[in-house]
Amino acid sequence: MREGQRGHNHLEGGAQGGPAGAEHRGGEYRRHHVADKAAQHRGDGSARGGVAREDYLVGIRGKYGRRRFDVPTNITARPTTDFARENIFNVIENLVDFEEDTPDALDLFAGTGAVSFELLSRGCRSVTSVEKAATQANFIRKVASQLGADNHSLLRGDALRYIQASPRSFDIVFADPPYDLPGFAEIPGKILESKLLKPGSLFIIEHSGKHDFSSLPHFLEHRAYGSVNFSLFRLPASTDAGADTSPSDG
């Protein structure tokens, strides 16, 4: 979850890592040596020292399910756990028919691209990843190339600027900003007010437990898996634009 504050990676057997104080999901790494187990689950956006990561799990299910790539051992990160990623995608699959709808998706603050490639693996027609840090962006590019994912687009740049300036809209928008990013609490509102969403779009933001976004328009539900929290929003389809979109009790 960390754009601009994460370490960037590389792929192809010899990925390279960079600085990352506030990196995130980093594509679900298999941990082999853990120096600070408690710190792994803090969910406070802090980097973890002493965690060697050897594998990158691209997809939990779908076309790329269980594909792994080597990653640098020097990336400090707060990755989303496999457990959280699997569970939130189970929720998403109950809300989106990937086979019939073939949605176009956007992954903001893409990190090492774990969510991007999960979206592709599940059946999205196209996925756009926005990531600022060079090493992470290079890693995403290399993984996409090795997977032959020609329906993936990488935009190296600031996700906040993209939210404001992009004229394109998507069926699914996933955002995973650094937990300690200044102005984090305003990001969901900015996305909901942007052109990124259209009638029927699903928007998911990953966040720490200190945030409650249930009062925002189009709030659908909140899910928590350990210290990892997700708030989901669903814009009404054009046919029921007049329907009540007040927050649910969930």
Coordinates of C-alpha atoms in Angstrom, one line a residue:
M1 CA 0.0 0.0 0.0
R2 CA 2.5 2.5 -0.4
E3 CA 3.1 4.7 -3.3
G4 CA 6.2 6.7 -3.3
Q5 CA 7.2 5.4 0.1
R6 CA 7.8 1.8 -0.8
G7 CA 10.7 0.0 -2.1
H8 CA 10.6 -0.9 -5.6
N9 CA 11.3 -4.2 -6.9
H10 CA 12.4 -6.1 -9.9
L11 CA 11.6 -9.5 -11.2
E12 CA 13.3 -12.2 -13.2
G13 CA 15.2 -14.2 -10.7
G14 CA 17.1 -11.2 -9.6
A15 CA 14.7 -8.5 -8.5
Q16 CA 16.1 -5.5 -6.9
G17 CA 14.7 -3.7 -4.0
G18 CA 14.8 -0.1 -3.0
P19 CA 13.9 2.1 -0.1
A20 CA 10.5 1.5 1.2
G21 CA 9.7 2.8 4.7
A22 CA 6.0 2.6 4.0
E23 CA 5.5 0.0 1.5
H24 CA 2.6 -2.3 1.4
R25 CA 0.9 -5.2 0.1
G26 CA 4.0 -6.0 -1.9
G27 CA 2.4 -9.0 -3.5
E28 CA 2.1 -11.4 -0.7
Y29 CA 5.5 -12.7 0.1
R30 CA 6.2 -16.0 1.6
R31 CA 8.1 -15.3 4.8
H32 CA 11.1 -17.6 5.6
H33 CA 13.0 -15.7 8.3
V34 CA 11.0 -13.4 10.6
A35 CA 12.9 -11.3 13.1
D36 CA 9.9 -9.5 14.5
K37 CA 6.7 -11.5 14.3
A38 CA 4.6 -9.0 16.2
A39 CA 5.7 -6.2 13.9
Q40 CA 4.5 -8.1 10.8
H41 CA 1.0 -7.8 12.0
R42 CA 1.0 -4.3 13.4
G43 CA -0.8 -2.9 10.4
D44 CA 0.6 0.6 11.3
G45 CA 2.4 1.2 8.1
S46 CA 5.8 0.9 9.6
A47 CA 8.5 -1.0 7.8
R48 CA 9.7 -4.3 9.1
G49 CA 13.3 -5.2 9.5
G50 CA 14.7 -8.7 9.4
V51 CA 12.1 -10.2 7.1
A52 CA 13.5 -12.1 4.2
R53 CA 11.1 -12.6 1.4
E54 CA 11.9 -15.2 -1.3
D55 CA 8.7 -15.7 -3.2
Y56 CA 6.1 -13.5 -4.8
L57 CA 2.7 -15.1 -5.1
V58 CA 1.0 -13.5 -8.1
G59 CA -2.5 -14.9 -7.9
I60 CA -4.3 -16.7 -5.2
R61 CA -6.9 -18.0 -7.7
G62 CA -7.7 -17.8 -11.4
K63 CA -5.5 -17.8 -14.5
Y64 CA -2.3 -17.0 -12.6
G65 CA -3.1 -18.8 -9.4
R66 CA -0.1 -19.9 -7.4
R67 CA 2.5 -18.4 -9.8
R68 CA 5.5 -17.3 -7.9
F69 CA 8.4 -14.9 -8.7
D70 CA 11.6 -14.2 -6.9
V71 CA 11.8 -10.9 -5.1
P72 CA 14.6 -9.1 -3.4
T73 CA 15.3 -9.9 0.2
N74 CA 16.0 -6.3 1.2
I75 CA 12.6 -4.9 0.6
T76 CA 11.0 -3.5 3.8
A77 CA 7.3 -3.8 3.5
R78 CA 3.9 -4.1 5.2
P79 CA 2.4 -6.7 2.8
T80 CA -1.3 -7.5 2.9
T81 CA -1.5 -11.0 4.1
D82 CA -2.5 -13.8 1.7
F83 CA -5.4 -14.4 4.1
A84 CA -6.8 -10.9 3.8
R85 CA -6.3 -10.8 0.0
E86 CA -8.0 -14.1 -0.5
N87 CA -11.0 -13.1 1.7
I88 CA -11.5 -9.6 0.2
F89 CA -11.4 -11.2 -3.3
N90 CA -14.0 -13.7 -2.3
V91 CA -16.2 -10.7 -1.3
I92 CA -15.5 -9.0 -4.6
E93 CA -16.4 -12.1 -6.6
N94 CA -19.8 -12.1 -4.9
L95 CA -20.3 -8.6 -6.1
V96 CA -18.8 -8.8 -9.6
D97 CA -19.3 -11.4 -12.2
F98 CA -15.9 -11.5 -13.7
E99 CA -16.8 -13.9 -16.5
E100 CA -19.9 -12.1 -17.7
D101 CA -19.0 -8.5 -16.9
T102 CA -15.2 -8.7 -17.8
P103 CA -14.6 -5.5 -15.8
D104 CA -11.9 -2.9 -16.4
A105 CA -10.0 -2.3 -13.1
L106 CA -7.7 0.3 -11.6
D107 CA -5.2 -0.4 -8.9
L108 CA -4.0 2.8 -7.1
F109 CA -0.8 2.8 -5.0
A110 CA -0.1 -0.5 -6.6
G111 CA 3.0 -1.4 -4.7
T112 CA 4.4 -4.6 -6.2
G113 CA 1.2 -5.3 -8.1
A114 CA -0.3 -8.1 -6.0
V115 CA -3.8 -6.8 -6.4
S116 CA -3.3 -5.8 -10.0
F117 CA -2.3 -9.4 -11.0
E118 CA -5.1 -10.9 -8.8
L119 CA -7.6 -8.8 -10.7
L120 CA -6.1 -10.0 -14.0
S121 CA -6.0 -13.6 -12.7
R122 CA -9.7 -13.5 -11.8
G123 CA -10.8 -12.3 -15.2
C124 CA -10.7 -8.6 -15.6
R125 CA -10.6 -7.4 -19.2
S126 CA -7.9 -4.8 -18.4
V127 CA -6.1 -3.6 -15.3
T128 CA -4.3 -0.3 -14.9
S129 CA -1.7 0.0 -12.1
V130 CA -0.6 3.4 -10.8
E131 CA 2.7 3.3 -8.9
K132 CA 5.1 6.2 -8.2
A133 CA 8.3 4.4 -7.0
A134 CA 10.6 3.3 -9.7
T135 CA 11.7 0.0 -8.4
Q136 CA 8.2 -1.2 -7.7
A137 CA 7.1 0.0 -11.1
N138 CA 9.9 -1.9 -12.7
F139 CA 8.9 -5.0 -10.8
I140 CA 5.3 -4.7 -11.9
R141 CA 6.4 -4.2 -15.5
K142 CA 8.6 -7.3 -15.4
V143 CA 6.0 -9.5 -13.8
A144 CA 3.4 -8.4 -16.4
S145 CA 5.9 -9.2 -19.2
Q146 CA 6.7 -12.6 -17.9
L147 CA 3.1 -13.4 -17.5
G148 CA 2.3 -12.2 -21.0
A149 CA -0.3 -9.9 -19.6
D150 CA -0.9 -7.6 -22.6
N151 CA -4.1 -6.4 -21.0
H152 CA -2.2 -4.7 -18.2
S153 CA -1.1 -1.1 -18.2
L154 CA 1.4 0.5 -15.9
L155 CA 1.4 4.3 -15.2
R156 CA 4.3 5.4 -13.2
G157 CA 3.2 8.5 -11.3
D158 CA 1.5 10.0 -8.3
A159 CA -1.8 8.3 -7.6
L160 CA -3.3 11.4 -5.9
R161 CA -2.7 13.4 -9.1
Y162 CA -4.2 10.6 -11.2
I163 CA -7.3 10.6 -9.0
Q164 CA -7.8 14.3 -9.8
A165 CA -6.8 14.4 -13.4
S166 CA -7.8 11.1 -15.1
P167 CA -10.8 11.3 -17.4
R168 CA -11.2 7.6 -17.6
S169 CA -13.6 5.6 -15.5
F170 CA -13.4 1.9 -14.3
D171 CA -15.7 -0.8 -13.2
I172 CA -13.5 -1.7 -10.2
V173 CA -11.2 0.7 -8.3
F174 CA -8.9 -0.6 -5.6
A175 CA -6.8 1.8 -3.5
D176 CA -4.2 0.9 -1.0
P177 CA -2.5 4.1 0.1
P178 CA 0.3 4.1 2.8
Y179 CA -1.4 4.1 6.2
D180 CA 0.7 7.1 7.2
L181 CA 0.1 9.1 4.1
P182 CA -0.9 12.7 5.0
G183 CA -4.5 13.3 4.2
F184 CA -5.3 9.6 4.1
A185 CA -8.8 10.2 5.5
E186 CA -9.7 12.4 2.5
I187 CA -8.7 9.9 -0.2
P188 CA -12.0 7.9 -0.4
G189 CA -14.0 11.1 -0.7
K190 CA -11.7 12.3 -3.5
I191 CA -12.1 9.0 -5.4
L192 CA -15.9 9.0 -5.0
E193 CA -16.0 12.6 -6.4
S194 CA -13.7 11.8 -9.3
K195 CA -14.3 10.6 -12.8
L196 CA -12.7 7.2 -12.0
L197 CA -16.1 5.8 -11.0
K198 CA -19.2 5.4 -13.1
P199 CA -22.7 3.9 -12.5
G200 CA -22.3 0.5 -11.0
S201 CA -18.6 0.8 -10.2
L202 CA -17.2 -1.0 -7.1
F203 CA -14.6 0.9 -5.1
I204 CA -12.5 -0.7 -2.4
I205 CA -10.0 1.0 -0.1
E206 CA -7.6 -0.8 2.3
H207 CA -7.0 1.0 5.6
S208 CA -6.1 0.7 9.2
G209 CA -8.6 0.2 11.9
K210 CA -8.6 3.8 13.0
H211 CA -10.7 4.9 10.0
D212 CA -14.4 4.7 9.7
F213 CA -15.7 5.5 6.2
S214 CA -19.3 4.3 6.7
S215 CA -20.8 7.8 6.5
L216 CA -19.5 8.4 3.0
P217 CA -21.9 8.2 0.0
H218 CA -22.4 4.8 -1.5
F219 CA -20.8 3.0 1.4
L220 CA -21.6 -0.7 1.1
E221 CA -19.8 -2.6 3.8
H222 CA -16.7 -2.9 6.0
R223 CA -14.5 -6.0 6.3
A224 CA -11.6 -6.7 8.7
Y225 CA -9.1 -9.5 8.5
G226 CA -6.8 -9.2 11.5
S227 CA -5.4 -5.7 11.4
V228 CA -6.2 -5.3 7.7
N229 CA -9.4 -3.3 7.0
F230 CA -11.4 -2.8 3.8
S231 CA -14.2 -0.4 3.1
L232 CA -16.3 -1.1 0.0
F233 CA -18.5 1.3 -1.9
R234 CA -20.9 0.6 -4.8
L235 CA -22.3 3.3 -7.0
P236 CA -25.8 2.7 -8.1
A237 CA -26.3 1.5 -11.7
S238 CA -27.7 4.0 -14.1
T239 CA -31.1 2.2 -14.0
D240 CA -31.5 2.8 -10.3
A241 CA -29.7 6.1 -9.9
G242 CA -32.6 7.3 -7.9
A243 CA -32.4 4.5 -5.4
D244 CA -31.4 5.1 -1.8
T245 CA -27.6 5.0 -1.4
S246 CA -27.4 5.8 2.3
P247 CA -24.8 3.8 4.2
S248 CA -25.8 0.2 5.1
D249 CA -25.8 -1.0 8.7
G250 CA -22.8 -3.3 7.9

